[in-house]
mmCIF file of C-alpha atoms and ligand atoms in Angstrom:
data_model
loop_
_atom_site.group_PDB
_atom_site.id
_atom_site.type_symbol
_atom_site.label_atom_id
_atom_site.label_comp_id
_atom_site.label_asym_id
_atom_site.label_seq_id
_atom_site.Cartn_x
_atom_site.Cartn_y
_atom_site.Cartn_z
ATOM 1 C CA MET A 1 9.467 -19.485 23.644
ATOM 2 C CA LEU A 2 9.926 -22.356 21.163
ATOM 3 C CA LYS A 3 12.491 -25.061 21.913
ATOM 4 C CA VAL A 4 13.288 -27.963 19.645
ATOM 5 C CA LYS A 5 15.552 -30.610 21.189
ATOM 6 C CA ASN A 6 17.245 -33.488 19.387
ATOM 7 C CA LEU A 7 14.513 -33.755 16.801
ATOM 8 C CA ASN A 8 14.515 -36.776 14.489
ATOM 9 C CA VAL A 9 11.734 -36.957 11.934
ATOM 10 C CA GLY A 10 11.068 -38.177 8.402
ATOM 11 C CA TYR A 11 8.608 -39.960 6.179
ATOM 12 C CA ASP A 12 7.604 -43.651 6.343
ATOM 13 C CA ASN A 13 10.424 -44.457 8.758
ATOM 14 C CA VAL A 14 12.990 -42.826 6.460
ATOM 15 C CA PRO A 15 14.727 -40.122 8.488
ATOM 16 C CA VAL A 16 15.138 -36.661 6.959
ATOM 17 C CA ILE A 17 15.961 -34.581 10.043
ATOM 18 C CA PHE A 18 18.806 -35.737 12.312
ATOM 19 C CA ASP A 19 19.157 -34.612 15.918
ATOM 20 C CA VAL A 20 18.160 -31.017 15.219
ATOM 21 C CA SER A 21 18.061 -28.596 18.157
ATOM 22 C CA PHE A 22 17.310 -24.888 18.081
ATOM 23 C CA GLU A 23 15.301 -22.255 19.864
ATOM 24 C CA VAL A 24 13.362 -19.096 19.181
ATOM 25 C CA LYS A 25 13.064 -16.566 21.977
ATOM 26 C CA GLU A 26 10.207 -14.144 22.421
ATOM 27 C CA LYS A 27 10.211 -11.332 19.824
ATOM 28 C CA GLU A 28 13.143 -12.825 17.947
ATOM 29 C CA LEU A 29 13.308 -13.294 14.206
ATOM 30 C CA VAL A 30 15.164 -16.556 13.602
ATOM 31 C CA SER A 31 16.023 -17.884 10.139
ATOM 32 C CA ILE A 32 16.793 -21.492 9.292
ATOM 33 C CA VAL A 33 18.480 -21.500 5.907
ATOM 34 C CA GLY A 34 19.504 -24.298 3.605
ATOM 35 C CA SER A 35 19.264 -25.515 0.037
ATOM 36 C CA ASN A 36 16.524 -27.469 -1.676
ATOM 37 C CA GLY A 37 15.597 -30.604 0.192
ATOM 38 C CA ALA A 38 17.633 -29.783 3.308
ATOM 39 C CA GLY A 39 14.523 -30.425 5.395
ATOM 40 C CA LYS A 40 13.270 -26.942 6.196
ATOM 41 C CA THR A 41 9.611 -27.626 5.411
ATOM 42 C CA THR A 42 9.787 -30.890 7.328
ATOM 43 C CA ILE A 43 10.868 -29.047 10.491
ATOM 44 C CA LEU A 44 8.014 -26.541 10.246
ATOM 45 C CA LYS A 45 5.453 -29.275 9.591
ATOM 46 C CA THR A 46 6.655 -31.109 12.679
ATOM 47 C CA ILE A 47 6.309 -28.007 14.849
ATOM 48 C CA SER A 48 2.735 -27.459 13.644
ATOM 49 C CA GLY A 49 1.852 -31.085 14.326
ATOM 50 C CA LEU A 50 1.398 -32.225 10.708
ATOM 51 C CA LEU A 51 4.231 -34.736 11.177
ATOM 52 C CA LYS A 52 5.038 -36.694 14.327
ATOM 53 C CA PRO A 53 8.687 -36.885 15.414
ATOM 54 C CA PHE A 54 10.518 -40.230 15.586
ATOM 55 C CA SER A 55 12.190 -38.863 18.693
ATOM 56 C CA GLY A 56 13.065 -35.593 20.377
ATOM 57 C CA GLU A 57 11.038 -32.868 22.052
ATOM 58 C CA ILE A 58 9.282 -29.693 21.014
ATOM 59 C CA GLU A 59 8.326 -27.232 23.726
ATOM 60 C CA PHE A 60 6.250 -24.088 23.261
ATOM 61 C CA MET A 61 5.888 -21.645 26.158
ATOM 62 C CA GLY A 62 6.934 -24.350 28.586
ATOM 63 C CA LYS A 63 4.531 -26.978 27.248
ATOM 64 C CA ARG A 64 5.393 -30.178 25.333
ATOM 65 C CA ILE A 65 3.597 -30.032 21.980
ATOM 66 C CA ASP A 66 5.212 -32.831 19.988
ATOM 67 C CA ARG A 67 2.396 -35.290 20.709
ATOM 68 C CA MET A 68 -0.436 -32.787 20.302
ATOM 69 C CA PRO A 69 -2.786 -32.798 17.300
ATOM 70 C CA ALA A 70 -2.360 -29.926 14.837
ATOM 71 C CA HIS A 71 -5.648 -28.189 15.719
ATOM 72 C CA GLU A 72 -4.611 -27.981 19.379
ATOM 73 C CA ILE A 73 -1.264 -26.536 18.397
ATOM 74 C CA VAL A 74 -2.923 -23.768 16.361
ATOM 75 C CA LYS A 75 -4.946 -22.826 19.414
ATOM 76 C CA LEU A 76 -1.753 -22.318 21.431
ATOM 77 C CA GLY A 77 -0.854 -19.488 19.061
ATOM 78 C CA ILE A 78 1.391 -21.131 16.484
ATOM 79 C CA ALA A 79 0.523 -19.999 12.948
ATOM 80 C CA HIS A 80 2.074 -21.632 9.888
ATOM 81 C CA VAL A 81 2.333 -19.784 6.565
ATOM 82 C CA PRO A 82 2.837 -22.699 4.185
ATOM 83 C CA GLU A 83 5.069 -22.801 1.137
ATOM 84 C CA GLY A 84 3.422 -21.828 -2.137
ATOM 85 C CA ARG A 85 0.946 -19.262 -0.727
ATOM 86 C CA ARG A 86 -2.065 -21.514 -0.463
ATOM 87 C CA VAL A 87 -4.938 -19.089 -0.548
ATOM 88 C CA PHE A 88 -8.499 -20.008 -1.409
ATOM 89 C CA GLY A 89 -8.616 -18.752 -4.993
ATOM 90 C CA LYS A 90 -12.380 -18.711 -5.470
ATOM 91 C CA LEU A 91 -12.995 -16.813 -2.251
ATOM 92 C CA SER A 92 -12.612 -13.078 -1.858
ATOM 93 C CA VAL A 93 -9.634 -11.559 -0.105
ATOM 94 C CA LEU A 94 -11.888 -10.650 2.817
ATOM 95 C CA ASP A 95 -13.260 -14.190 3.153
ATOM 96 C CA ASN A 96 -9.752 -15.606 3.073
ATOM 97 C CA LEU A 97 -8.829 -13.276 5.928
ATOM 98 C CA LEU A 98 -11.934 -14.110 7.949
ATOM 99 C CA LEU A 99 -11.165 -17.826 7.594
ATOM 100 C CA GLY A 100 -7.826 -17.125 9.235
ATOM 101 C CA ALA A 101 -9.698 -15.927 12.318
ATOM 102 C CA TYR A 102 -11.763 -19.085 12.787
ATOM 103 C CA THR A 103 -10.214 -19.754 16.196
ATOM 104 C CA ILE A 104 -11.412 -16.382 17.532
ATOM 105 C CA PRO A 105 -15.003 -16.459 18.787
ATOM 106 C CA ASP A 106 -15.183 -12.727 19.634
ATOM 107 C CA SER A 107 -16.405 -10.918 16.501
ATOM 108 C CA ASN A 108 -15.285 -7.521 17.790
ATOM 109 C CA LEU A 109 -11.785 -8.848 18.195
ATOM 110 C CA VAL A 110 -11.941 -10.228 14.653
ATOM 111 C CA LYS A 111 -12.912 -6.760 13.346
ATOM 112 C CA LYS A 112 -10.140 -5.110 15.307
ATOM 113 C CA THR A 113 -7.617 -7.631 14.005
ATOM 114 C CA LEU A 114 -8.841 -7.122 10.445
ATOM 115 C CA ASN A 115 -8.234 -3.381 10.755
ATOM 116 C CA GLU A 116 -4.743 -3.983 12.131
ATOM 117 C CA VAL A 117 -3.968 -6.371 9.298
ATOM 118 C CA TYR A 118 -5.256 -3.867 6.723
ATOM 119 C CA GLU A 119 -2.942 -1.264 8.206
ATOM 120 C CA ILE A 120 0.024 -3.509 7.467
ATOM 121 C CA PHE A 121 -1.352 -4.514 4.048
ATOM 122 C CA PRO A 122 -3.306 -1.556 2.607
ATOM 123 C CA ARG A 123 -3.232 -3.258 -0.801
ATOM 124 C CA LEU A 124 -5.390 -6.064 0.553
ATOM 125 C CA LYS A 125 -7.977 -3.615 1.828
ATOM 126 C CA GLU A 126 -8.206 -2.049 -1.627
ATOM 127 C CA ARG A 127 -8.822 -5.509 -3.027
ATOM 128 C CA GLU A 128 -10.941 -7.026 -0.298
ATOM 129 C CA ASN A 129 -13.803 -8.018 -2.626
ATOM 130 C CA GLN A 130 -11.594 -9.390 -5.367
ATOM 131 C CA LYS A 131 -11.208 -13.172 -5.744
ATOM 132 C CA ALA A 132 -7.889 -14.284 -4.296
ATOM 133 C CA GLU A 133 -6.893 -16.095 -7.500
ATOM 134 C CA THR A 134 -6.878 -12.770 -9.353
ATOM 135 C CA LEU A 135 -4.191 -11.304 -7.083
ATOM 136 C CA SER A 136 -0.594 -11.203 -8.277
ATOM 137 C CA GLY A 137 1.903 -13.710 -6.840
ATOM 138 C CA GLY A 138 3.295 -11.184 -4.397
ATOM 139 C CA GLU A 139 -0.161 -10.115 -3.287
ATOM 140 C CA GLN A 140 -1.147 -13.743 -2.721
ATOM 141 C CA GLN A 141 1.944 -14.205 -0.577
ATOM 142 C CA MET A 142 0.936 -11.145 1.412
ATOM 143 C CA LEU A 143 -2.577 -12.536 1.755
ATOM 144 C CA ALA A 144 -1.144 -15.816 3.085
ATOM 145 C CA ILE A 145 0.814 -13.928 5.746
ATOM 146 C CA ALA A 146 -2.127 -11.649 6.538
ATOM 147 C CA ARG A 147 -4.432 -14.638 6.941
ATOM 148 C CA SER A 148 -2.037 -16.166 9.468
ATOM 149 C CA LEU A 149 -1.935 -12.915 11.418
ATOM 150 C CA MET A 150 -5.748 -12.984 11.667
ATOM 151 C CA SER A 151 -5.479 -15.763 14.266
ATOM 152 C CA ARG A 152 -3.492 -13.349 16.509
ATOM 153 C CA PRO A 153 -0.632 -15.850 16.815
ATOM 154 C CA LYS A 154 2.181 -15.733 19.345
ATOM 155 C CA ILE A 155 4.636 -17.057 16.791
ATOM 156 C CA LEU A 156 4.621 -17.076 12.998
ATOM 157 C CA LEU A 157 6.261 -19.980 11.140
ATOM 158 C CA VAL A 158 7.000 -18.824 7.605
ATOM 159 C CA ASP A 159 7.939 -21.335 4.914
ATOM 160 C CA GLU A 160 9.971 -20.163 1.927
ATOM 161 C CA MET A 161 8.279 -16.869 1.242
ATOM 162 C CA SER A 162 10.511 -16.044 -1.661
ATOM 163 C CA LEU A 163 9.550 -19.106 -3.688
ATOM 164 C CA GLY A 164 8.448 -18.160 -7.188
ATOM 165 C CA LEU A 165 8.491 -14.425 -6.552
ATOM 166 C CA MET A 166 10.337 -11.858 -8.623
ATOM 167 C CA PRO A 167 13.349 -10.419 -6.758
ATOM 168 C CA LEU A 168 11.645 -7.058 -6.347
ATOM 169 C CA LEU A 169 8.661 -8.686 -4.687
ATOM 170 C CA VAL A 170 10.876 -10.868 -2.500
ATOM 171 C CA ASP A 171 12.393 -7.700 -1.052
ATOM 172 C CA LYS A 172 8.976 -6.220 -0.524
ATOM 173 C CA VAL A 173 7.554 -9.254 1.250
ATOM 174 C CA LEU A 174 10.666 -9.611 3.414
ATOM 175 C CA GLU A 175 10.433 -5.915 4.306
ATOM 176 C CA ILE A 176 6.886 -6.470 5.526
ATOM 177 C CA LEU A 177 8.007 -9.423 7.630
ATOM 178 C CA LYS A 178 10.681 -7.235 9.185
ATOM 179 C CA GLU A 179 8.035 -4.667 10.020
ATOM 180 C CA ILE A 180 5.854 -7.303 11.660
ATOM 181 C CA SER A 181 8.893 -8.451 13.608
ATOM 182 C CA ARG A 182 9.721 -4.913 14.737
ATOM 183 C CA ALA A 183 6.166 -4.577 15.977
ATOM 184 C CA GLY A 184 6.960 -7.415 18.412
ATOM 185 C CA MET A 185 5.963 -10.624 16.634
ATOM 186 C CA THR A 186 8.110 -13.721 17.156
ATOM 187 C CA ILE A 187 9.024 -15.213 13.777
ATOM 188 C CA LEU A 188 10.670 -18.420 12.605
ATOM 189 C CA LEU A 189 11.510 -18.171 8.931
ATOM 190 C CA VAL A 190 12.854 -20.959 6.717
ATOM 191 C CA GLU A 191 14.442 -19.875 3.445
ATOM 192 C CA GLN A 192 16.694 -20.873 0.586
ATOM 193 C CA LYS A 193 17.558 -17.238 0.011
ATOM 194 C CA VAL A 194 20.425 -17.481 2.474
ATOM 195 C CA GLN A 195 21.742 -13.942 2.280
ATOM 196 C CA GLU A 196 18.389 -12.144 2.551
ATOM 197 C CA ALA A 197 17.158 -14.407 5.336
ATOM 198 C CA LEU A 198 20.334 -14.022 7.427
ATOM 199 C CA GLU A 199 20.546 -10.276 6.880
ATOM 200 C CA MET A 200 17.160 -9.749 8.451
ATOM 201 C CA ALA A 201 17.499 -12.334 11.239
ATOM 202 C CA ASP A 202 18.473 -11.784 14.855
ATOM 203 C CA ARG A 203 19.857 -15.318 14.824
ATOM 204 C CA GLY A 204 20.138 -18.068 12.300
ATOM 205 C CA TYR A 205 20.860 -21.742 11.775
ATOM 206 C CA ILE A 206 22.342 -23.444 8.719
ATOM 207 C CA LEU A 207 20.660 -26.701 7.789
ATOM 208 C CA GLN A 208 22.470 -29.145 5.516
ATOM 209 C CA THR A 209 20.854 -32.459 4.575
ATOM 210 C CA GLY A 210 18.858 -32.581 7.757
ATOM 211 C CA ARG A 211 21.564 -31.465 10.163
ATOM 212 C CA ILE A 212 22.309 -28.096 11.739
ATOM 213 C CA VAL A 213 25.909 -27.349 10.874
ATOM 214 C CA ALA A 214 26.252 -23.775 12.148
ATOM 215 C CA GLU A 215 24.440 -21.241 14.264
ATOM 216 C CA GLY A 216 24.985 -17.653 15.290
ATOM 217 C CA THR A 217 23.698 -14.142 14.839
ATOM 218 C CA GLY A 218 22.677 -13.331 11.281
ATOM 219 C CA ARG A 219 25.776 -11.196 10.921
ATOM 220 C CA GLU A 220 28.162 -13.855 12.289
ATOM 221 C CA LEU A 221 26.832 -16.426 9.879
ATOM 222 C CA LEU A 222 27.003 -14.071 6.899
ATOM 223 C CA GLU A 223 30.629 -13.388 7.688
ATOM 224 C CA SER A 224 31.558 -17.030 8.264
ATOM 225 C CA GLU A 225 33.765 -18.753 5.696
ATOM 226 C CA MET A 226 31.387 -21.689 5.562
ATOM 227 C CA VAL A 227 28.407 -19.607 4.492
ATOM 228 C CA LYS A 228 30.433 -17.538 2.052
ATOM 229 C CA LYS A 229 31.783 -20.669 0.374
ATOM 230 C CA ALA A 230 28.718 -22.858 0.430
ATOM 231 C CA TYR A 231 25.981 -20.334 -0.299
ATOM 232 C CA MET A 232 27.411 -17.178 -1.756
ATOM 233 C CA GLY A 233 29.881 -18.595 -4.212
ATOM 234 C CA MET A 234 32.854 -16.760 -2.685
HETATM 235 P P1 LIG B 301 12.566 -27.135 -0.415
HETATM 236 O O1 LIG B 301 13.306 -25.885 -0.265
HETATM 237 O O2 LIG B 301 12.818 -27.815 -1.724
HETATM 238 O O3 LIG B 301 11.114 -27.071 -0.052
HETATM 239 P P2 LIG B 301 13.115 -28.253 2.167
HETATM 240 O O4 LIG B 301 14.403 -27.889 2.795
HETATM 241 O O5 LIG B 301 11.893 -27.599 2.658
HETATM 242 O O6 LIG B 301 13.250 -28.122 0.613
HETATM 243 P P3 LIG B 301 11.757 -30.727 2.727
HETATM 244 O O7 LIG B 301 10.584 -30.406 1.885
HETATM 245 O O8 LIG B 301 11.623 -30.666 4.190
HETATM 246 O O9 LIG B 301 13.001 -29.818 2.298
HETATM 247 O O10 LIG B 301 12.292 -32.159 2.290
HETATM 248 C C1 LIG B 301 13.368 -32.818 2.931
HETATM 249 C C2 LIG B 301 13.497 -34.223 2.379
HETATM 250 O O11 LIG B 301 12.339 -34.981 2.696
HETATM 251 C C3 LIG B 301 13.647 -34.286 0.874
HETATM 252 O O12 LIG B 301 14.615 -35.247 0.575
HETATM 253 C C4 LIG B 301 12.286 -34.733 0.384
HETATM 254 O O13 LIG B 301 12.385 -35.492 -0.781
HETATM 255 C C5 LIG B 301 11.778 -35.560 1.537
HETATM 256 N N1 LIG B 301 10.303 -35.486 1.617
HETATM 257 C C6 LIG B 301 9.559 -34.371 1.732
HETATM 258 N N2 LIG B 301 8.238 -34.646 1.781
HETATM 259 C C7 LIG B 301 8.135 -35.988 1.680
HETATM 260 C C8 LIG B 301 7.037 -36.909 1.657
HETATM 261 N N3 LIG B 301 5.778 -36.492 1.788
HETATM 262 N N4 LIG B 301 7.325 -38.230 1.539
HETATM 263 C C9 LIG B 301 8.603 -38.652 1.440
HETATM 264 N N5 LIG B 301 9.689 -37.842 1.448
HETATM 265 C C10 LIG B 301 9.465 -36.536 1.565
#
């Protein structure tokens, strides 16, 4: 569904990502894991068109997207949940969700989607009239995911969901992502929480200073010496 081939990208001509290739198949949950500054956010921003590659190709459902503007890419069904749960604090939960559906002209479909999203996140329904800034960190993260789902995407790009959340909430948010994945959504997740992200993934990639150094099923990677040594202190 999503294919990234020999991607090189960076900032102001300074490369950050070197020859990265990976793919996400339909209905898969794929995790790209790596430490701070490895380049995870940079890869997601390039897929959503916020950064232009120096070289390489990005294909989505058979179409080249690496030269397309970001608003066209959204319309193809690629939704990006950015790092740091950027919700609109002064707006209500409901208005935040409705903004997520701005690409859908059919108001009945928007209503239907809202009900589906509320089924996944009953907490948000209870708080639909509350200002988003008054939600807890975990609830804001859920709102950020829910808002992305409102555009009825074909793939969800999720950036560092665990950032700044208490461990208990991290588990909760990851559990919800797993549920969304089980329901058939294709998900590309980037995470520093290597163990959690590989445990839940169908497949994963290890990113170190801009290069993919290992790939495999989540299980294979978790059991590899490299991951145990580098990320789990074994
Ligand atoms: P983190 O987990 O800390 O968010 P990451 O793996 O997502 O890390 P990126 O944010 O993609 O990493 O950053 C990769 C590299 O690119 C870092 O060295 C960072 O300093 C650099 N970088 C990121 N954004 C910019 C920018 N706007 N201008 C210049 N360099 C940047």
